[in-house]
XYZ file of C-alpha atoms in Angstrom:
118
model
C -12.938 7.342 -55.397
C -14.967 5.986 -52.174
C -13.162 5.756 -48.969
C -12.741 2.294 -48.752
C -10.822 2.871 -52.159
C -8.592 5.968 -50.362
C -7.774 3.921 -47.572
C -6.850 0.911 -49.816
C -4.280 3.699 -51.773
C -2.782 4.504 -48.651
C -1.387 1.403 -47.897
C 1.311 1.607 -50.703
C 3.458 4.846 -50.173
C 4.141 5.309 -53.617
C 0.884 6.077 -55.357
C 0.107 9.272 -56.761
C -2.755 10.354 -55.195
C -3.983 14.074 -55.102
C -3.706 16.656 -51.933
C -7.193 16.636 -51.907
C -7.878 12.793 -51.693
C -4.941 12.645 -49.470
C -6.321 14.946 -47.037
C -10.207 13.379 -47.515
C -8.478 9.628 -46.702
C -5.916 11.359 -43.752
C -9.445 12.853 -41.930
C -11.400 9.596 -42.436
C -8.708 7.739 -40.449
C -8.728 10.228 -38.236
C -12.690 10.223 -37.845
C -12.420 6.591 -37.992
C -9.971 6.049 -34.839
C -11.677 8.212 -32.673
C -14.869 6.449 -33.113
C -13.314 3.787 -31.993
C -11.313 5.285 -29.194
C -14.761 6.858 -27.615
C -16.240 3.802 -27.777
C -13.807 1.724 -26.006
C -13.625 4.718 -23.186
C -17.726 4.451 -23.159
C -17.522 0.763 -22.531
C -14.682 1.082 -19.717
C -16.940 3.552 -18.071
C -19.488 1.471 -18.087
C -17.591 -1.903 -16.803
C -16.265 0.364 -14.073
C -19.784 2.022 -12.952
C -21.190 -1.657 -12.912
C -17.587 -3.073 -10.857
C -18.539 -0.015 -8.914
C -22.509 -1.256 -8.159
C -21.372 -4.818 -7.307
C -19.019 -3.641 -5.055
C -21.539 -1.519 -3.486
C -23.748 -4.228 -2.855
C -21.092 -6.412 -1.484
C -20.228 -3.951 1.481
C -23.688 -3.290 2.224
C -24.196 -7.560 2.665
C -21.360 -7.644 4.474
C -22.020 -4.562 6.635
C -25.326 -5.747 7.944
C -23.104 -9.527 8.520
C -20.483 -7.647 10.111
C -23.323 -5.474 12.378
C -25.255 -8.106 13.795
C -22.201 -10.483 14.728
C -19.964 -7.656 16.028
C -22.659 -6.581 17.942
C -22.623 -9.577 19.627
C -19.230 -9.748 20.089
C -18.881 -6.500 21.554
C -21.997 -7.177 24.094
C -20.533 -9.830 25.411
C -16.583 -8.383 25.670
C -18.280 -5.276 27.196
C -20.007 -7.655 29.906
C -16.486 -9.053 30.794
C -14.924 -5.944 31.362
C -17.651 -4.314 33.388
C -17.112 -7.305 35.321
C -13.635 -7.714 34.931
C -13.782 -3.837 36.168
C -16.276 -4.426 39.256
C -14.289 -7.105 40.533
C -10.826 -5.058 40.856
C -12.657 -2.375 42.234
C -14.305 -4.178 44.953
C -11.580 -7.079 45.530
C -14.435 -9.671 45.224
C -14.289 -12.335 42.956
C -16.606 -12.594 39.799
C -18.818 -15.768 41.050
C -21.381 -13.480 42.699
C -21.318 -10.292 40.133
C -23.928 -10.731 37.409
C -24.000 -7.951 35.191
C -28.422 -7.889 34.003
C -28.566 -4.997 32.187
C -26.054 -2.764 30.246
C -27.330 0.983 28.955
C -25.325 3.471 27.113
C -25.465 6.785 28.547
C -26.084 9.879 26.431
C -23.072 12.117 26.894
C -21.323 12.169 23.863
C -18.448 13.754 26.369
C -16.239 11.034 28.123
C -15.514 11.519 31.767
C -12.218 13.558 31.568
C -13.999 15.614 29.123
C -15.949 16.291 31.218
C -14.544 17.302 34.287
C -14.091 20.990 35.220
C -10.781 22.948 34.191
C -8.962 24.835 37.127
């Protein structure tokens, strides 16, 4: 008997089939299904790792988008407070402030951290 023949046997309960032919048909299902089972986890690996690429390349377009806009954004916010800032200090009002050129500094300490502990 081929397997094709075993597994047609096992369908009906009732036949009288032999502990060895039984077992032989019970570990070719067995085989069988986990063929199948790896293969369908091998594929959802792979649909996830290629999910996972596009995805990549989505942030990275829209990281460089998002870079070059909110850097312009934050230029020009940063020029209104500056001047926002000069013109409580000095009580003046912001007609004759122009802010021409803005540079970071290269402390990577703020002010108060700065400042000496008594």
């Amino acid at each position: 008997m081929n397997i094709s023949q075993l597994l047609e046997a096992l369908k009906d309960t009732p036949v009288n089939l032999s502990v060895g032919e039984k077992l032989i048909a019970g570990f070719s299902v067995t085989v069988l299904s986990m063929v199948v089972v790896f293969i369908v986890l091998v594929l959802i690996a792979w649909l996830i790792s290629l999910l996972q690429k596009e995805k990549e390349k989505e942030k990275e377009t829209v990281e460089t988008k998002e870079n070059t806009s909110a850097e312009k954004e934050d230029i020009g916010e940063l020029v209104s407070v500056i001047t926002a800032a000069i013109c409580a200090a000095t009580g003046n009002s912001s007609n004759n402030i122009v802010v021409r050129k803005i540079v970071r500094s290269n402390n990577s300490k703020s002010s108060w951290q700065s400042m000496k502990k008594n």
